[in-house]
Short mmCIF file of C-alpha atoms and ligand atoms in Angstrom, two decimals:
data_model
loop_
_atom_site.label_atom_id
_atom_site.label_comp_id
_atom_site.label_asym_id
_atom_site.label_seq_id
_atom_site.Cartn_x
_atom_site.Cartn_y
_atom_site.Cartn_z
CA MET A 900 -27.68 335.29 -41.92
CA THR A 901 -28.16 335.12 -45.67
CA THR A 902 -31.66 336.52 -46.15
CA TRP A 903 -31.89 340.23 -46.55
CA ALA A 904 -34.63 342.79 -47.01
CA PRO A 905 -34.61 346.17 -48.73
CA GLY A 906 -33.41 348.82 -46.30
CA ASP A 907 -31.21 346.51 -44.21
CA ARG A 908 -28.00 348.22 -43.10
CA VAL A 909 -25.26 345.96 -44.39
CA VAL A 910 -21.60 345.74 -45.32
CA ALA A 911 -19.99 343.14 -47.55
CA LEU A 912 -16.80 341.29 -48.34
CA LEU A 913 -16.56 342.24 -52.00
CA GLU A 914 -14.96 340.43 -54.93
CA GLY A 915 -13.47 343.80 -55.85
CA GLY A 916 -15.35 346.62 -57.58
CA GLY A 917 -15.86 348.66 -54.43
CA TYR A 918 -15.11 351.98 -56.14
CA ALA A 919 -18.77 352.40 -57.00
CA GLU A 920 -22.01 353.83 -55.68
CA GLN A 921 -23.73 350.48 -56.14
CA VAL A 922 -22.27 347.01 -56.02
CA VAL A 923 -23.50 343.45 -56.36
CA ALA A 924 -22.48 341.15 -53.51
CA ARG A 925 -23.27 337.51 -52.86
CA ALA A 926 -25.75 337.13 -50.00
CA GLY A 927 -23.30 334.90 -48.15
CA GLN A 928 -20.70 337.66 -48.14
CA VAL A 929 -23.01 340.27 -46.65
CA LEU A 930 -22.98 341.16 -42.96
CA PRO A 931 -25.24 343.35 -40.87
CA VAL A 932 -23.75 346.64 -39.70
CA PRO A 933 -22.77 345.74 -36.13
CA ASP A 934 -24.73 347.33 -33.31
CA GLY A 935 -23.33 350.69 -32.27
CA VAL A 936 -21.18 351.18 -35.37
CA ASP A 937 -21.69 354.02 -37.82
CA LEU A 938 -22.76 352.82 -41.29
CA VAL A 939 -19.78 354.40 -43.08
CA ASP A 940 -17.21 353.33 -40.47
CA ALA A 941 -18.56 349.79 -40.76
CA ALA A 942 -17.17 349.67 -44.30
CA ALA A 943 -13.71 349.50 -42.71
CA LEU A 944 -14.51 346.12 -41.18
CA PRO A 945 -15.32 343.23 -43.55
CA GLU A 946 -12.05 342.77 -45.44
CA ALA A 947 -9.81 343.66 -42.50
CA VAL A 948 -11.69 341.46 -40.01
CA CYS A 949 -11.95 338.49 -42.40
CA THR A 950 -8.23 338.76 -43.22
CA ALA A 951 -7.20 339.09 -39.59
CA TRP A 952 -9.46 336.29 -38.37
CA THR A 953 -8.62 333.70 -41.02
CA ASN A 954 -4.88 334.29 -40.73
CA LEU A 955 -4.64 334.54 -36.96
CA VAL A 956 -7.10 331.80 -36.09
CA ASP A 957 -7.62 329.41 -39.04
CA THR A 958 -4.07 329.45 -40.38
CA GLY A 959 -2.03 330.75 -37.44
CA ARG A 960 -3.94 328.64 -34.87
CA LEU A 961 -3.52 331.45 -32.34
CA ARG A 962 -4.73 330.46 -28.88
CA SER A 963 -5.40 332.41 -25.72
CA GLY A 964 -2.20 332.90 -23.74
CA GLU A 965 0.07 332.70 -26.80
CA THR A 966 2.09 335.62 -28.14
CA VAL A 967 1.49 337.13 -31.56
CA LEU A 968 3.73 339.58 -33.41
CA VAL A 969 1.64 341.78 -35.70
CA GLN A 970 4.01 343.24 -38.29
CA GLY A 971 2.28 346.43 -39.39
CA GLY A 972 -0.05 347.01 -36.43
CA SER A 973 -0.72 350.50 -37.78
CA GLY A 974 -2.21 349.28 -41.06
CA GLY A 975 -5.81 348.70 -42.06
CA VAL A 976 -5.51 344.97 -41.39
CA GLY A 977 -2.95 345.23 -38.59
CA SER A 978 -5.02 347.67 -36.50
CA ILE A 979 -7.85 345.14 -36.51
CA ALA A 980 -5.50 342.19 -35.92
CA VAL A 981 -4.10 343.88 -32.79
CA GLN A 982 -7.59 344.31 -31.31
CA LEU A 983 -8.78 340.86 -32.34
CA ALA A 984 -5.73 339.07 -30.95
CA ALA A 985 -6.05 340.97 -27.67
CA ALA A 986 -9.74 340.06 -27.48
CA LEU A 987 -8.80 336.41 -28.06
CA GLY A 988 -6.55 336.56 -24.99
CA ALA A 989 -3.19 336.62 -26.74
CA GLN A 990 -0.20 338.69 -25.70
CA VAL A 991 0.13 341.16 -28.58
CA VAL A 992 3.39 342.65 -29.83
CA ALA A 993 2.94 345.11 -32.71
CA THR A 994 5.31 347.00 -34.99
CA ALA A 995 4.75 350.44 -36.49
CA GLY A 996 6.87 353.24 -37.90
CA GLY A 997 7.42 356.04 -35.41
CA PRO A 998 6.56 356.65 -31.74
CA ASP A 999 3.08 358.08 -32.33
CA ARG A 1000 2.01 355.10 -34.39
CA VAL A 1001 3.49 352.70 -31.84
CA ALA A 1002 1.54 354.48 -29.08
CA ARG A 1003 -1.65 354.10 -31.08
CA CYS A 1004 -1.04 350.35 -31.42
CA VAL A 1005 -0.69 350.13 -27.64
CA ALA A 1006 -3.90 352.15 -27.22
CA LEU A 1007 -5.63 349.56 -29.44
CA GLY A 1008 -4.56 346.77 -27.10
CA ALA A 1009 -0.99 345.81 -27.97
CA ASP A 1010 0.93 344.81 -24.84
CA VAL A 1011 4.19 345.87 -26.45
CA GLY A 1012 4.77 348.28 -29.34
CA ILE A 1013 7.96 348.26 -31.41
CA ASP A 1014 9.14 351.13 -33.60
CA HIS A 1015 10.54 349.29 -36.61
CA ARG A 1016 12.38 352.44 -37.72
CA GLU A 1017 14.36 352.72 -34.48
CA GLN A 1018 14.40 349.32 -32.80
CA ASP A 1019 15.74 345.85 -33.51
CA VAL A 1020 12.40 344.06 -33.90
CA VAL A 1021 13.72 340.56 -33.21
CA ALA A 1022 15.52 341.66 -30.04
CA ALA A 1023 12.43 343.52 -28.86
CA VAL A 1024 10.21 340.46 -29.44
CA ARG A 1025 12.64 338.30 -27.49
CA ASP A 1026 12.70 340.88 -24.68
CA ALA A 1027 8.90 340.87 -24.57
CA THR A 1028 8.71 337.08 -24.41
CA GLY A 1029 11.52 336.17 -22.02
CA GLY A 1030 13.67 335.11 -24.97
CA ARG A 1031 11.09 332.64 -26.33
CA GLY A 1032 9.78 334.49 -29.38
CA ALA A 1033 6.29 334.80 -30.86
CA ASP A 1034 3.99 331.80 -31.31
CA VAL A 1035 2.42 333.48 -34.35
CA VAL A 1036 3.78 336.19 -36.63
CA LEU A 1037 1.20 337.92 -38.83
CA ASP A 1038 3.32 339.51 -41.52
CA VAL A 1039 2.73 342.18 -44.16
CA LEU A 1040 6.40 342.48 -45.17
CA GLY A 1041 6.94 339.32 -47.22
CA GLY A 1042 10.37 338.56 -48.68
CA GLY A 1043 12.30 341.35 -46.98
CA GLY A 1044 10.91 340.40 -43.58
CA LEU A 1045 11.40 336.64 -43.90
CA ARG A 1046 14.74 336.33 -42.12
CA ASP A 1047 13.76 338.38 -39.07
CA ASN A 1048 10.28 336.88 -38.88
CA VAL A 1049 11.71 333.36 -38.65
CA ARG A 1050 14.20 334.59 -36.05
CA ALA A 1051 11.32 336.10 -34.06
CA LEU A 1052 9.37 332.81 -33.93
CA ALA A 1053 9.08 330.71 -30.79
CA PRO A 1054 9.57 326.92 -30.92
CA GLY A 1055 6.55 325.55 -32.81
CA GLY A 1056 5.81 329.05 -34.10
CA ARG A 1057 3.73 329.86 -37.16
CA LEU A 1058 4.68 332.60 -39.63
CA VAL A 1059 1.69 333.67 -41.73
CA VAL A 1060 2.54 336.02 -44.59
CA ILE A 1061 -0.34 338.16 -45.87
CA GLY A 1062 1.47 341.04 -47.58
CA LEU A 1063 4.52 341.73 -49.70
CA GLN A 1064 5.42 345.28 -48.68
CA ARG A 1065 9.10 344.34 -48.78
CA GLY A 1066 9.01 342.09 -51.81
CA ARG A 1067 7.88 338.63 -52.86
CA ARG A 1068 11.22 336.85 -52.60
CA GLY A 1069 13.51 336.30 -49.66
CA GLU A 1070 15.96 333.79 -48.30
CA LEU A 1071 14.53 331.22 -45.91
CA ASP A 1072 16.88 329.76 -43.29
CA LEU A 1073 15.62 326.18 -43.35
CA GLU A 1074 17.89 325.17 -40.50
CA ALA A 1075 16.12 327.70 -38.29
CA VAL A 1076 12.74 326.39 -39.48
CA MET A 1077 13.77 322.82 -38.68
CA ALA A 1078 15.31 323.69 -35.33
CA LYS A 1079 12.15 325.50 -34.24
CA HIS A 1080 9.67 323.04 -35.78
CA ALA A 1081 8.25 326.20 -37.31
CA TRP A 1082 5.61 326.66 -40.00
CA VAL A 1083 6.03 329.23 -42.75
CA THR A 1084 2.92 329.85 -44.78
CA GLY A 1085 0.76 332.53 -46.36
CA THR A 1086 -2.79 333.01 -47.59
CA LEU A 1087 -4.87 335.19 -49.92
CA LEU A 1088 -8.49 336.06 -49.37
CA ARG A 1089 -9.54 337.21 -52.82
CA PRO A 1090 -9.10 333.96 -54.83
CA ARG A 1091 -11.10 331.87 -52.35
CA SER A 1092 -14.33 330.31 -53.58
CA ALA A 1093 -17.72 331.82 -52.81
CA ASP A 1094 -18.40 328.92 -50.42
CA GLU A 1095 -15.13 329.52 -48.55
CA LYS A 1096 -15.85 333.24 -48.29
CA ALA A 1097 -19.40 332.60 -47.10
CA ALA A 1098 -18.11 330.22 -44.42
CA LEU A 1099 -15.55 332.79 -43.27
CA VAL A 1100 -18.13 335.58 -43.23
CA ALA A 1101 -20.49 333.40 -41.19
CA THR A 1102 -17.73 332.67 -38.68
CA VAL A 1103 -16.79 336.33 -38.45
CA CYS A 1104 -20.44 337.25 -37.89
CA GLU A 1105 -20.71 334.70 -35.09
CA GLN A 1106 -17.32 335.18 -33.44
CA VAL A 1107 -16.18 338.73 -34.12
CA TRP A 1108 -19.37 340.79 -34.53
CA PRO A 1109 -20.16 340.41 -30.80
CA MET A 1110 -16.65 341.78 -30.07
CA VAL A 1111 -17.43 344.75 -32.31
CA ALA A 1112 -20.81 345.30 -30.68
CA ASP A 1113 -19.27 345.39 -27.18
CA GLY A 1114 -16.36 347.60 -28.26
CA ARG A 1115 -13.48 345.16 -28.02
CA VAL A 1116 -12.90 345.49 -31.76
CA ARG A 1117 -13.59 348.85 -33.40
CA PRO A 1118 -13.15 350.07 -36.97
CA VAL A 1119 -10.03 352.22 -37.24
CA VAL A 1120 -10.71 354.97 -39.76
CA HIS A 1121 -7.96 357.41 -40.63
CA ALA A 1122 -10.04 359.51 -43.03
CA ARG A 1123 -13.22 359.66 -45.04
CA VAL A 1124 -12.54 360.96 -48.53
CA PRO A 1125 -15.29 361.97 -50.96
CA PHE A 1126 -15.51 359.80 -54.05
CA ALA A 1127 -14.60 362.70 -56.33
CA ASP A 1128 -11.27 363.00 -54.48
CA ALA A 1129 -10.24 359.36 -54.86
CA PRO A 1130 -6.70 360.39 -55.93
CA VAL A 1131 -6.32 362.14 -52.55
CA ALA A 1132 -7.15 358.85 -50.82
CA HIS A 1133 -4.43 357.11 -52.82
CA GLU A 1134 -1.92 359.84 -51.98
CA LEU A 1135 -2.80 359.41 -48.32
CA LEU A 1136 -2.14 355.67 -48.49
CA GLU A 1137 1.09 356.15 -50.41
CA SER A 1138 2.31 358.79 -47.94
CA GLY A 1139 2.43 356.16 -45.19
CA ASP A 1140 0.66 358.61 -42.85
CA ALA A 1141 -2.62 356.74 -42.69
CA PHE A 1142 -3.29 354.76 -39.52
CA GLY A 1143 -6.01 352.21 -40.17
CA LYS A 1144 -8.37 352.51 -43.13
CA VAL A 1145 -9.07 355.29 -45.59
CA LEU A 1146 -12.73 355.24 -46.64
CA LEU A 1147 -14.12 356.50 -49.94
CA VAL A 1148 -17.58 357.96 -49.44
CA PRO A 1149 -19.98 358.26 -52.39
N1 NAP B 1048 -3.51 338.11 -47.93
C1 NAP B 1048 -4.68 338.71 -47.96
O1 NAP B 1048 -5.72 338.12 -48.15
C2 NAP B 1048 -4.71 340.20 -47.77
C3 NAP B 1048 -5.93 340.87 -47.50
C4 NAP B 1048 -5.90 342.24 -47.27
C5 NAP B 1048 -4.68 342.93 -47.35
N2 NAP B 1048 -3.55 342.23 -47.66
C6 NAP B 1048 -2.23 342.87 -47.74
O2 NAP B 1048 -1.84 343.14 -46.40
C7 NAP B 1048 -0.98 344.27 -46.41
C8 NAP B 1048 -1.50 345.25 -45.39
O3 NAP B 1048 -2.74 345.77 -45.86
P1 NAP B 1048 -3.31 347.07 -45.16
O4 NAP B 1048 -4.59 347.38 -45.81
O5 NAP B 1048 -3.22 346.91 -43.71
O6 NAP B 1048 -2.20 348.12 -45.68
P2 NAP B 1048 -1.82 349.51 -45.04
O7 NAP B 1048 -2.97 350.07 -44.31
O8 NAP B 1048 -1.18 350.30 -46.13
O9 NAP B 1048 -0.70 349.13 -43.95
C9 NAP B 1048 0.60 348.81 -44.29
C10 NAP B 1048 1.34 348.43 -43.01
O10 NAP B 1048 2.64 347.95 -43.35
C11 NAP B 1048 3.57 348.55 -42.50
N3 NAP B 1048 4.85 348.67 -43.19
C12 NAP B 1048 5.04 349.12 -44.44
N4 NAP B 1048 6.34 349.07 -44.74
C13 NAP B 1048 6.97 348.58 -43.64
C14 NAP B 1048 8.32 348.27 -43.35
N5 NAP B 1048 9.29 348.47 -44.24
N6 NAP B 1048 8.60 347.74 -42.12
C15 NAP B 1048 7.62 347.52 -41.22
N7 NAP B 1048 6.32 347.80 -41.46
C16 NAP B 1048 6.01 348.32 -42.66
C17 NAP B 1048 3.01 349.91 -42.17
O11 NAP B 1048 3.57 350.37 -40.95
P3 NAP B 1048 4.06 351.90 -40.72
O12 NAP B 1048 3.38 352.75 -41.76
O13 NAP B 1048 3.61 352.26 -39.34
O14 NAP B 1048 5.53 351.88 -40.89
C18 NAP B 1048 1.52 349.59 -42.04
O15 NAP B 1048 1.23 349.11 -40.75
C19 NAP B 1048 -0.94 344.80 -47.83
O16 NAP B 1048 0.24 344.34 -48.43
C20 NAP B 1048 -2.16 344.18 -48.48
O17 NAP B 1048 -1.98 343.97 -49.85
C21 NAP B 1048 -3.56 340.90 -47.85
#
């Protein structure tokens, strides 16, 4: 849907510039607020859903019945990825820091939650998969997670890096990649062309919005922070206490 009328309730995948009361968005990057979702909460969806979808499905080629490891299931993107992968019929293994955050990942639909502060993530993934490993790893750790993420892959597995929380460089064990016939890749959303973003938004509207409307995928909002308190929102994110998204409300 790319024709809009004044008064339509919409959200958008922005180019940036979202810290504003008004913003210009390309029509192809605008989505209707899904049925049954609060207008403000809906702001938590476009970037997280587009990121989760394109990396799990387009790049990761995740299929029903496969296992996915979501590194950072407690994050803004990860909390959506857990729900989306479960809705797609995958077995979902998710990491988070601390037992409460792990429990919340399970409540979102993860079959297995791993506390990365206390547990050996690779061993736990192997336990969860009968020793096979994950078909897809959706990773926010980057360089510092590379070694374990490759170890956690199943034969033919796909590691898709989307974040660099533990650095941009790491050592890749190419023998392990070769032995597993694994793929190691990564993607960015922001530099994609307007046409690519419009195509992704259209796919998300068709494939994921019905899952949002029927409750299989819900926005995960940790807090709404008034615009004037934007520094508080940043402190919240930096504290590591946020689960899901922090929304700035004009
Ligand atoms: N490639 C793209 O197009 C794209 C698009 C959007 C976002 N991103 C990137 O994706 C990443 C996640 O974004 P977000 O909005 O979800 O961020 P977020 O809400 O801040 O979440 C960060 C996640 O990383 C986890 N984490 C942090 N340090 C960790 C560690 N040492 N070990 C294990 N887990 C750790 C956190 O888990 P705990 O707090 O539970 O430990 C949390 O789940 C960011 O790096 C962001 O820049 C990329």
